[in-house]
Short mmCIF file of C-alpha atoms and ligand atoms in Angstrom, two decimals:
data_model
loop_
_atom_site.label_atom_id
_atom_site.label_comp_id
_atom_site.label_asym_id
_atom_site.label_seq_id
_atom_site.Cartn_x
_atom_site.Cartn_y
_atom_site.Cartn_z
CA MET Z 1 14.14 15.34 -8.56
CA LYS Z 2 11.66 14.87 -5.76
CA LEU Z 3 11.33 11.48 -4.10
CA TYR Z 4 8.66 9.77 -2.04
CA SER Z 5 8.86 6.71 0.20
CA THR Z 6 7.23 3.47 -0.89
CA ASN Z 7 5.79 3.44 2.65
CA ASN Z 8 4.57 7.04 2.49
CA HIS Z 9 3.48 8.37 -0.87
CA ASP Z 10 2.96 11.88 0.53
CA LEU Z 11 6.58 12.30 1.60
CA ARG Z 12 8.68 14.71 -0.51
CA ILE Z 13 12.46 14.61 -0.18
CA ASP Z 14 15.13 16.09 -2.43
CA PHE Z 15 17.77 13.99 -4.13
CA GLN Z 16 20.66 15.08 -1.92
CA THR Z 17 18.79 14.11 1.27
CA ALA Z 18 17.83 10.75 -0.23
CA VAL Z 19 21.44 10.04 -1.17
CA PHE Z 20 22.76 10.62 2.35
CA ASN Z 21 19.84 8.92 4.13
CA SER Z 22 19.88 5.88 1.81
CA MET Z 23 16.59 4.77 3.37
CA PRO Z 24 13.61 6.73 4.71
CA GLN Z 25 12.88 6.54 8.46
CA ASP Z 26 9.73 4.54 7.69
CA LYS Z 27 11.90 1.74 6.18
CA GLY Z 28 10.41 2.14 2.71
CA LEU Z 29 12.57 2.93 -0.33
CA TYR Z 30 12.90 6.24 -2.13
CA MET Z 31 11.32 6.51 -5.56
CA PRO Z 32 11.06 9.44 -7.99
CA VAL Z 33 7.70 11.21 -7.77
CA GLU Z 34 7.77 11.78 -11.53
CA ILE Z 35 9.42 9.50 -14.04
CA PRO Z 36 10.41 11.56 -17.07
CA VAL Z 37 9.89 10.02 -20.50
CA LEU Z 38 12.85 10.78 -22.75
CA ASP Z 39 12.22 12.47 -26.06
CA GLN Z 40 11.51 10.26 -29.07
CA GLU Z 41 14.20 11.88 -31.16
CA PHE Z 42 16.82 10.62 -28.66
CA LEU Z 43 15.21 7.21 -28.13
CA GLN Z 44 14.94 6.54 -31.88
CA HIS Z 45 18.58 7.48 -32.46
CA LEU Z 46 20.34 5.94 -29.47
CA ASP Z 47 22.86 4.43 -31.87
CA GLN Z 48 24.32 7.89 -32.46
CA TYR Z 49 25.46 8.25 -28.85
CA THR Z 50 28.30 6.82 -26.78
CA LEU Z 51 27.75 5.25 -23.36
CA PRO Z 52 28.80 8.40 -21.43
CA GLU Z 53 26.59 10.54 -23.70
CA ILE Z 54 23.63 8.25 -23.10
CA ALA Z 55 24.37 8.23 -19.38
CA TYR Z 56 24.35 12.02 -19.33
CA LYS Z 57 21.02 12.27 -21.21
CA VAL Z 58 19.34 9.79 -18.91
CA ALA Z 59 20.80 11.19 -15.68
CA SER Z 60 20.04 14.78 -16.59
CA ALA Z 61 16.38 13.93 -17.31
CA LEU Z 62 16.18 12.88 -13.66
CA LEU Z 63 18.67 15.21 -11.97
CA HIS Z 64 18.64 18.49 -13.96
CA ASP Z 65 17.26 20.41 -10.96
CA ASP Z 66 19.83 18.94 -8.58
CA ILE Z 67 23.18 19.13 -10.38
CA PRO Z 68 24.24 21.68 -13.03
CA GLU Z 69 24.89 20.29 -16.51
CA ASN Z 70 28.68 20.56 -16.54
CA ASP Z 71 29.07 19.08 -13.07
CA LEU Z 72 26.84 16.14 -13.96
CA LYS Z 73 28.83 15.57 -17.16
CA ALA Z 74 32.09 15.53 -15.19
CA ILE Z 75 30.69 13.09 -12.61
CA ILE Z 76 29.57 10.73 -15.37
CA GLU Z 77 32.80 10.89 -17.32
CA ASP Z 78 34.73 10.06 -14.16
CA ALA Z 79 32.36 7.31 -12.95
CA ILE Z 80 31.44 5.55 -16.20
CA ASN Z 81 34.94 5.16 -17.61
CA PHE Z 82 34.68 1.56 -18.77
CA GLU Z 83 32.70 -0.26 -21.44
CA ALA Z 84 29.54 -2.39 -21.34
CA PRO Z 85 29.90 -4.35 -24.58
CA LEU Z 86 27.49 -6.85 -26.12
CA HIS Z 87 29.09 -10.15 -27.06
CA GLN Z 88 27.18 -12.12 -29.68
CA LEU Z 89 26.68 -15.85 -29.07
CA ASN Z 90 24.36 -16.73 -31.96
CA GLU Z 91 22.05 -15.03 -34.47
CA GLN Z 92 19.55 -14.05 -31.77
CA THR Z 93 21.45 -14.12 -28.50
CA TYR Z 94 23.87 -11.71 -26.90
CA VAL Z 95 25.54 -11.46 -23.51
CA LEU Z 96 25.86 -7.97 -22.04
CA GLU Z 97 29.21 -7.86 -20.24
CA LEU Z 98 28.92 -5.62 -17.20
CA PHE Z 99 32.18 -6.74 -15.60
CA HIS Z 100 34.73 -4.43 -17.19
CA GLY Z 101 34.93 -2.06 -14.22
CA PRO Z 102 37.53 -2.18 -11.45
CA SER Z 103 35.84 -4.79 -9.24
CA LEU Z 104 34.83 -6.96 -12.22
CA ALA Z 105 31.12 -6.83 -11.36
CA PHE Z 106 28.16 -4.72 -12.46
CA LYS Z 107 28.02 -3.15 -9.01
CA ASP Z 108 30.82 -0.85 -10.19
CA PHE Z 109 28.24 1.22 -12.10
CA GLY Z 110 26.28 1.95 -8.95
CA ALA Z 111 29.19 2.29 -6.56
CA ARG Z 112 31.29 4.60 -8.73
CA PHE Z 113 28.39 6.92 -9.53
CA MET Z 114 27.15 7.05 -5.92
CA SER Z 115 30.60 7.78 -4.49
CA ARG Z 116 31.08 10.76 -6.78
CA ILE Z 117 27.56 12.05 -6.12
CA MET Z 118 28.20 11.86 -2.38
CA ALA Z 119 31.53 13.65 -2.67
CA TYR Z 120 29.88 16.31 -4.84
CA PHE Z 121 27.19 17.01 -2.25
CA LEU Z 122 29.55 17.30 0.72
CA LYS Z 123 29.18 20.81 2.03
CA ASP Z 124 32.09 23.22 1.76
CA GLY Z 125 34.22 22.88 4.85
CA GLU Z 126 32.72 19.55 5.82
CA ALA Z 127 35.81 17.56 6.62
CA LEU Z 128 35.12 13.96 5.87
CA LEU Z 129 32.36 11.59 4.94
CA ASP Z 130 32.79 8.23 6.68
CA VAL Z 131 31.26 5.37 4.75
CA LEU Z 132 30.68 2.15 6.70
CA VAL Z 133 30.00 -1.06 4.78
CA ALA Z 134 29.45 -4.65 5.79
CA THR Z 135 30.07 -7.07 2.96
CA SER Z 136 29.69 -10.75 2.23
CA GLY Z 137 32.00 -10.30 -0.77
CA ASP Z 138 31.01 -8.48 -3.94
CA THR Z 139 29.50 -5.25 -2.64
CA GLY Z 140 32.54 -4.39 -0.54
CA GLY Z 141 34.90 -4.60 -3.50
CA ALA Z 142 32.73 -2.39 -5.68
CA VAL Z 143 32.30 0.16 -2.90
CA ALA Z 144 35.99 0.14 -1.94
CA LEU Z 145 37.13 0.62 -5.51
CA GLY Z 146 34.26 3.04 -6.18
CA PHE Z 147 35.40 5.39 -3.42
CA LEU Z 148 39.14 4.85 -3.86
CA GLY Z 149 40.76 8.26 -4.19
CA VAL Z 150 37.45 10.17 -4.04
CA PRO Z 151 38.26 13.36 -2.08
CA ASN Z 152 36.82 13.91 1.42
CA THR Z 153 35.64 10.34 1.80
CA ARG Z 154 36.89 7.47 3.94
CA VAL Z 155 35.57 3.93 3.69
CA THR Z 156 35.62 1.29 6.42
CA ILE Z 157 34.72 -2.20 5.23
CA LEU Z 158 33.84 -5.04 7.58
CA TYR Z 159 34.05 -8.55 6.19
CA PRO Z 160 33.77 -12.00 7.76
CA LYS Z 161 37.12 -13.73 8.22
CA GLY Z 162 37.59 -16.75 5.96
CA LYS Z 163 34.24 -16.30 4.22
CA VAL Z 164 35.17 -14.29 1.12
CA SER Z 165 37.17 -15.51 -1.89
CA GLU Z 166 40.85 -14.66 -2.34
CA ILE Z 167 40.19 -12.12 -5.10
CA GLN Z 168 37.37 -10.53 -3.13
CA GLU Z 169 39.57 -10.24 -0.05
CA LEU Z 170 42.39 -8.60 -2.01
CA GLN Z 171 39.92 -6.15 -3.56
CA LEU Z 172 38.92 -5.12 -0.05
CA CYS Z 173 42.31 -5.17 1.63
CA SER Z 174 44.92 -3.93 -0.83
CA ASN Z 175 43.81 -0.39 -1.55
CA GLY Z 176 45.29 1.79 1.17
CA HIS Z 177 44.63 5.53 0.78
CA ASN Z 178 41.08 6.31 1.94
CA ILE Z 179 40.00 2.66 2.18
CA ARG Z 180 40.49 0.39 5.18
CA ALA Z 181 39.32 -3.12 5.90
CA ILE Z 182 38.40 -4.84 9.15
CA GLU Z 183 38.45 -8.62 9.24
CA ILE Z 184 35.79 -9.69 11.71
CA ASP Z 185 36.05 -13.00 13.48
CA GLY Z 186 32.40 -13.81 12.81
CA THR Z 187 29.74 -13.97 10.12
CA PHE Z 188 28.38 -11.47 7.61
CA ASP Z 189 25.44 -10.91 9.95
CA ASP Z 190 27.88 -9.93 12.73
CA CYS Z 191 29.48 -7.40 10.38
CA GLN Z 192 26.13 -5.97 9.44
CA HIS Z 193 25.10 -5.76 13.09
CA LEU Z 194 28.26 -3.81 14.01
CA VAL Z 195 27.58 -1.29 11.25
CA LYS Z 196 23.96 -0.89 12.34
CA GLN Z 197 25.06 -0.30 15.94
CA ALA Z 198 27.50 2.36 14.77
CA PHE Z 199 24.72 4.23 12.93
CA ALA Z 200 22.61 4.17 16.10
CA ASP Z 201 25.42 5.39 18.40
CA ASP Z 202 25.05 9.03 19.49
CA GLU Z 203 28.69 9.57 20.38
CA LEU Z 204 29.92 8.32 17.00
CA ASN Z 205 27.35 10.37 15.12
CA ALA Z 206 28.32 13.50 17.04
CA GLN Z 207 31.96 13.14 16.06
CA MET Z 208 31.78 11.71 12.56
CA ARG Z 209 29.60 12.13 9.47
CA LEU Z 210 28.59 8.52 8.97
CA THR Z 211 26.84 7.17 5.91
CA SER Z 212 26.08 3.76 4.47
CA ALA Z 213 26.81 2.78 0.90
CA ASN Z 214 23.75 0.65 0.92
CA SER Z 215 22.71 -1.15 -2.23
CA ILE Z 216 19.25 0.39 -1.99
CA ASN Z 217 20.61 3.94 -2.33
CA ILE Z 218 18.81 5.78 -5.14
CA ALA Z 219 22.22 6.94 -6.44
CA ARG Z 220 23.07 3.32 -7.17
CA LEU Z 221 19.83 2.64 -9.03
CA ILE Z 222 20.08 5.51 -11.52
CA PRO Z 223 23.43 4.57 -13.16
CA GLN Z 224 22.23 1.00 -13.66
CA THR Z 225 19.68 2.32 -16.18
CA PHE Z 226 22.52 3.56 -18.42
CA TYR Z 227 23.61 0.18 -19.76
CA TYR Z 228 20.07 -0.84 -20.71
CA PHE Z 229 19.82 2.21 -22.99
CA ASN Z 230 23.33 1.54 -24.27
CA THR Z 231 22.33 -2.05 -25.16
CA LEU Z 232 19.63 -0.76 -27.46
CA ALA Z 233 22.16 1.64 -28.95
CA GLN Z 234 24.39 -1.31 -29.80
CA LEU Z 235 21.50 -3.38 -31.16
CA PHE Z 236 20.23 -0.50 -33.35
CA ARG Z 237 23.66 -0.42 -35.00
CA VAL Z 238 23.14 -3.98 -36.25
CA GLY Z 239 19.53 -3.37 -37.25
CA LYS Z 240 17.81 -5.01 -34.27
CA ARG Z 241 15.10 -3.19 -32.37
CA GLU Z 242 13.06 -5.61 -30.28
CA VAL Z 243 14.70 -7.04 -27.20
CA VAL Z 244 14.06 -9.46 -24.35
CA PHE Z 245 16.38 -8.95 -21.34
CA SER Z 246 17.21 -11.68 -18.83
CA VAL Z 247 18.60 -10.34 -15.56
CA PRO Z 248 20.20 -12.52 -12.86
CA SER Z 249 18.43 -11.25 -9.78
CA GLY Z 250 19.02 -11.30 -6.03
CA ASN Z 251 18.08 -8.01 -4.42
CA PHE Z 252 16.35 -6.99 -7.69
CA GLY Z 253 18.18 -3.66 -8.01
CA ASN Z 254 19.56 -4.44 -11.45
CA ILE Z 255 16.21 -5.39 -12.96
CA ALA Z 256 14.48 -2.52 -11.11
CA ALA Z 257 16.79 -0.18 -13.03
CA GLY Z 258 15.89 -1.93 -16.29
CA LEU Z 259 12.21 -1.43 -15.56
CA LEU Z 260 12.84 2.22 -14.67
CA ALA Z 261 14.56 2.59 -18.07
CA TYR Z 262 11.48 1.00 -19.68
CA LYS Z 263 9.23 3.50 -17.91
CA MET Z 264 11.49 6.28 -19.22
CA GLY Z 265 10.68 5.15 -22.74
CA LEU Z 266 13.25 2.45 -23.55
CA PRO Z 267 11.69 0.02 -26.04
CA VAL Z 268 11.83 -3.43 -24.39
CA LYS Z 269 9.56 -6.35 -25.23
CA GLN Z 270 10.05 -8.41 -22.08
CA PHE Z 271 12.14 -8.75 -18.93
CA ILE Z 272 13.04 -12.08 -17.38
CA ALA Z 273 14.04 -12.15 -13.72
CA SER Z 274 16.21 -15.26 -13.36
CA THR Z 275 16.92 -16.41 -9.81
CA ASN Z 276 18.62 -19.23 -7.96
CA VAL Z 277 16.57 -21.27 -5.47
CA ASN Z 278 15.98 -18.12 -3.43
CA ASP Z 279 12.75 -17.77 -5.35
CA THR Z 280 10.53 -15.33 -3.46
CA VAL Z 281 9.70 -13.41 -6.65
CA PRO Z 282 8.97 -16.31 -9.03
CA ARG Z 283 6.69 -17.77 -6.34
CA PHE Z 284 4.94 -14.43 -5.91
CA LEU Z 285 4.34 -14.00 -9.63
CA GLU Z 286 2.92 -17.52 -9.81
CA THR Z 287 0.77 -17.52 -6.68
CA GLY Z 288 0.17 -13.88 -5.74
CA ILE Z 289 1.54 -14.59 -2.27
CA TYR Z 290 4.63 -12.60 -1.30
CA GLU Z 291 6.39 -14.71 1.30
CA THR Z 292 10.03 -14.00 2.15
CA ARG Z 293 12.24 -16.80 3.46
CA PRO Z 294 15.67 -17.04 5.07
CA SER Z 295 18.28 -17.10 2.30
CA VAL Z 296 19.77 -20.37 1.09
CA GLN Z 297 23.45 -20.56 0.09
CA THR Z 298 24.10 -21.28 -3.61
CA TYR Z 299 26.93 -21.06 -6.18
CA ALA Z 300 25.45 -17.77 -7.38
CA ASN Z 301 26.05 -16.35 -3.92
CA ALA Z 302 25.55 -12.68 -4.80
CA MET Z 303 21.93 -13.66 -5.43
CA ASP Z 304 21.35 -15.47 -2.13
CA VAL Z 305 18.59 -13.14 -1.01
CA GLY Z 306 15.38 -14.37 0.60
CA ALA Z 307 13.79 -10.94 0.99
CA PRO Z 308 14.69 -8.88 -2.11
CA SER Z 309 14.73 -5.21 -0.99
CA ASN Z 310 14.08 -3.66 -4.37
CA TRP Z 311 10.91 -5.60 -5.11
CA VAL Z 312 8.81 -2.80 -3.56
CA ARG Z 313 10.30 -0.44 -6.13
CA ILE Z 314 9.15 -2.67 -8.96
CA MET Z 315 5.65 -2.92 -7.51
CA ALA Z 316 5.63 0.89 -7.20
CA LEU Z 317 6.63 1.25 -10.88
CA PHE Z 318 3.58 -0.84 -11.81
CA ASN Z 319 1.11 0.83 -9.40
CA GLU Z 320 1.13 -2.20 -7.09
CA GLN Z 321 -0.67 -4.31 -9.73
CA ARG Z 322 0.71 -7.85 -9.93
CA GLU Z 323 -1.02 -8.45 -13.28
CA ASN Z 324 0.82 -5.47 -14.77
CA VAL Z 325 4.16 -6.71 -13.46
CA GLN Z 326 3.40 -10.20 -14.78
CA LYS Z 327 2.98 -8.89 -18.31
CA MET Z 328 6.39 -7.25 -18.33
CA VAL Z 329 8.38 -9.58 -16.03
CA LYS Z 330 8.61 -13.36 -16.31
CA SER Z 331 10.53 -15.03 -13.51
CA TYR Z 332 12.20 -18.45 -13.34
CA ARG Z 333 14.36 -20.20 -10.73
CA TYR Z 334 17.32 -22.59 -11.09
CA SER Z 335 19.21 -25.00 -8.83
CA ASP Z 336 22.98 -25.27 -8.41
CA GLU Z 337 22.92 -28.45 -10.51
CA GLN Z 338 21.21 -26.64 -13.38
CA THR Z 339 23.65 -23.74 -13.01
CA VAL Z 340 26.68 -25.99 -13.39
CA GLU Z 341 25.09 -27.74 -16.40
CA ALA Z 342 24.39 -24.36 -17.97
CA ILE Z 343 27.99 -23.22 -17.52
CA ALA Z 344 29.12 -26.37 -19.37
CA ALA Z 345 26.47 -25.96 -22.10
CA ILE Z 346 27.40 -22.33 -22.80
CA ASP Z 347 31.03 -23.35 -23.07
CA GLN Z 348 30.26 -26.27 -25.39
CA GLN Z 349 27.88 -24.37 -27.65
CA TYR Z 350 29.65 -21.03 -27.84
CA GLY Z 351 33.11 -21.40 -26.32
CA TYR Z 352 32.17 -18.80 -23.71
CA VAL Z 353 32.76 -19.16 -19.97
CA ALA Z 354 30.02 -17.60 -17.85
CA CYS Z 355 30.01 -16.97 -14.10
CA PRO Z 356 27.24 -18.79 -12.18
CA HIS Z 357 25.03 -15.68 -11.97
CA THR Z 358 25.36 -15.14 -15.71
CA ALA Z 359 24.60 -18.81 -16.45
CA ILE Z 360 21.32 -18.47 -14.54
CA ALA Z 361 20.37 -15.51 -16.74
CA TRP Z 362 21.08 -17.65 -19.82
CA LEU Z 363 18.84 -20.41 -18.47
CA GLY Z 364 16.04 -17.86 -18.17
CA ILE Z 365 16.31 -17.19 -21.89
CA GLN Z 366 16.19 -20.88 -22.76
CA GLU Z 367 13.02 -21.33 -20.74
CA TYR Z 368 11.39 -18.21 -22.17
CA GLN Z 369 12.15 -19.36 -25.72
CA GLN Z 370 10.59 -22.76 -25.01
CA ASN Z 371 7.44 -21.10 -23.66
CA ASN Z 372 7.34 -18.55 -26.49
CA PRO Z 373 8.64 -20.20 -29.67
CA SER Z 374 8.06 -17.10 -31.81
CA ALA Z 375 11.16 -16.23 -33.82
CA GLY Z 376 12.37 -12.73 -34.42
CA ASP Z 377 13.19 -11.53 -30.93
CA THR Z 378 16.65 -10.55 -29.83
CA PHE Z 379 17.71 -11.94 -26.47
CA VAL Z 380 20.20 -10.23 -24.17
CA PHE Z 381 21.27 -11.81 -20.90
CA LEU Z 382 23.25 -9.77 -18.42
CA SER Z 383 26.66 -10.95 -17.27
CA THR Z 384 27.03 -9.43 -13.82
CA ALA Z 385 30.51 -10.66 -12.91
CA HIS Z 386 33.71 -11.95 -14.48
CA PRO Z 387 34.01 -15.74 -14.10
CA CYS Z 388 37.48 -15.46 -12.54
CA LYS Z 389 35.82 -14.19 -9.34
CA PHE Z 390 34.35 -17.63 -8.66
CA PRO Z 391 37.29 -20.04 -9.08
CA ASP Z 392 35.77 -22.81 -6.94
CA ILE Z 393 32.89 -23.37 -9.33
CA PHE Z 394 34.89 -24.43 -12.39
CA ASP Z 395 36.68 -27.70 -13.10
CA ALA Z 396 40.30 -27.49 -14.24
CA GLU Z 397 39.44 -27.64 -17.95
CA LEU Z 398 37.01 -24.72 -17.77
CA ALA Z 399 39.21 -22.77 -15.37
CA ALA Z 400 42.03 -22.94 -17.91
CA LYS Z 401 39.84 -21.17 -20.48
CA ILE Z 402 39.17 -18.13 -18.29
CA SER Z 403 41.38 -15.24 -19.26
CA ILE Z 404 42.55 -13.43 -16.16
CA PRO Z 405 42.01 -9.68 -16.48
CA GLU Z 406 44.82 -7.27 -15.83
CA GLN Z 407 43.18 -5.98 -12.63
CA VAL Z 408 43.49 -9.43 -11.08
CA SER Z 409 47.13 -10.02 -12.03
CA GLU Z 410 47.89 -6.63 -10.47
CA LEU Z 411 45.89 -7.53 -7.34
CA LYS Z 412 47.81 -10.72 -6.75
CA LYS Z 413 51.04 -8.74 -6.45
CA LYS Z 414 49.58 -6.64 -3.66
CA GLU Z 415 49.74 -7.07 0.07
CA LYS Z 416 46.69 -7.70 2.22
CA ILE Z 417 46.22 -5.08 4.93
CA ALA Z 418 43.34 -5.54 7.38
CA THR Z 419 42.70 -4.93 11.06
CA ALA Z 420 41.66 -8.13 12.81
CA MET Z 421 38.80 -7.70 15.26
CA GLN Z 422 36.34 -9.74 17.32
CA ALA Z 423 32.65 -9.19 16.59
CA ASP Z 424 32.46 -6.70 19.45
CA PHE Z 425 30.90 -3.27 19.17
CA ASN Z 426 33.11 -1.65 21.81
CA ALA Z 427 36.21 -2.69 19.91
CA PHE Z 428 34.73 -1.31 16.67
CA LYS Z 429 33.68 1.96 18.28
CA THR Z 430 37.08 2.44 19.93
CA PHE Z 431 38.75 1.86 16.56
CA LEU Z 432 36.54 4.44 14.83
CA LEU Z 433 37.01 7.09 17.52
CA LYS Z 434 40.74 6.56 17.81
CA THR Z 435 41.44 6.66 14.09
CA ASN Z 436 39.20 9.73 13.81
CA GLN Z 437 41.58 11.65 16.02
CA ASP Z 438 44.75 10.54 14.26
C1 PLP S 1 24.70 -8.25 -6.74
C2 PLP S 1 24.84 -9.25 -7.82
C3 PLP S 1 23.72 -9.82 -8.48
C4 PLP S 1 22.30 -9.48 -8.08
O1 PLP S 1 21.93 -8.19 -8.43
P1 PLP S 1 20.64 -7.52 -7.76
O2 PLP S 1 20.64 -6.13 -8.19
O3 PLP S 1 20.84 -7.66 -6.26
O4 PLP S 1 19.45 -8.30 -8.21
C5 PLP S 1 23.93 -10.71 -9.52
N1 PLP S 1 25.18 -11.06 -9.88
C6 PLP S 1 26.26 -10.57 -9.27
C7 PLP S 1 27.60 -11.03 -9.71
C8 PLP S 1 26.15 -9.64 -8.23
O5 PLP S 1 27.25 -9.16 -7.64
#
């Protein structure tokens, strides 16, 4: 697969380079030069394939020149080793549960696939790939667990002290092996700044092979297409063929993958991008003015993004035409108050407890149905995280209804191991150099 930069359409880069660079020098994002359309025979009979089989078909359409068939199959079977089931709420409405991976969030799809792709591309004899990540919570857990035990990789996670939830902290700090955590006495921005300084430091780069596990990496986008295809496979089995997806969106990577799947031939009637009050995209689709803003903190904190990185990818998929995007993507925003009401409503109507991000996706469906009262469609909203990851949101009665997954009970038995550090680059650099020699 050849890729270009959204800031330079003449650039041509191979997949391996794009994976290790994450982002082009010109600060655009990598996009495939050609988007393959899958064959009709496969698309019409998705119901005959399992999730890993679908994942292989989709990935190989993109990556057949980059990774031999059997290697790609092995990577997928190792990375996509959990389910993405549809749970039916009523005749028309389903929730797509993307939280059955190790970190209980959809980011496991991207992180697990990317980690294995990176390990695969390490050159023979290249000792170690050092992955540096700053996290405000969810990404770190997915990356840590995604790389856990992957040969020739070592992950260093920086997180802000006291600013991540208990479960998130344990997911970062209890792994051991090739994963280590640094608890920074500062904010998420401090963590991110330290990582950026490390990437710019000549001495560090001379001694270590540093890479970021950035959410905009093309190797995280590709595996997120798999579950959109697999949703249609599940719907075909119950005789449903026309679907509207609602995607809870922050950085717009998840929905960008859905739209890439659509461009690869997946039959989808409509996408809904549901956001919290960080509403850069709904405002843009309404007014035509793309104006980013500083992010505002909300209950759906994994979507607190004022400048969604992946939006340029979506514009690229639709040839930069807002009218074309508008046809395929509706976008609505919701407040914290509406989010909490939605969590209660979903529980009352269906006996189902949704995380705040998921509840926002459900609200998007309600609004779309009101605006488009035609019957017949099937609605799927994406559940991006397990509700147990956000204990502060729920009152005691709702909290009691959340079944705690096995991963979490196991986590709570584990010990937290983190290196405490001031937000000071010299301290961070000394740590990296010293542990590199050990
Ligand atoms: C990251 C995340 C989102 C937002 O996904 P994007 O791809 O950034 O739009 C939504 N929900 C949860 C739980 C997340 O972790």
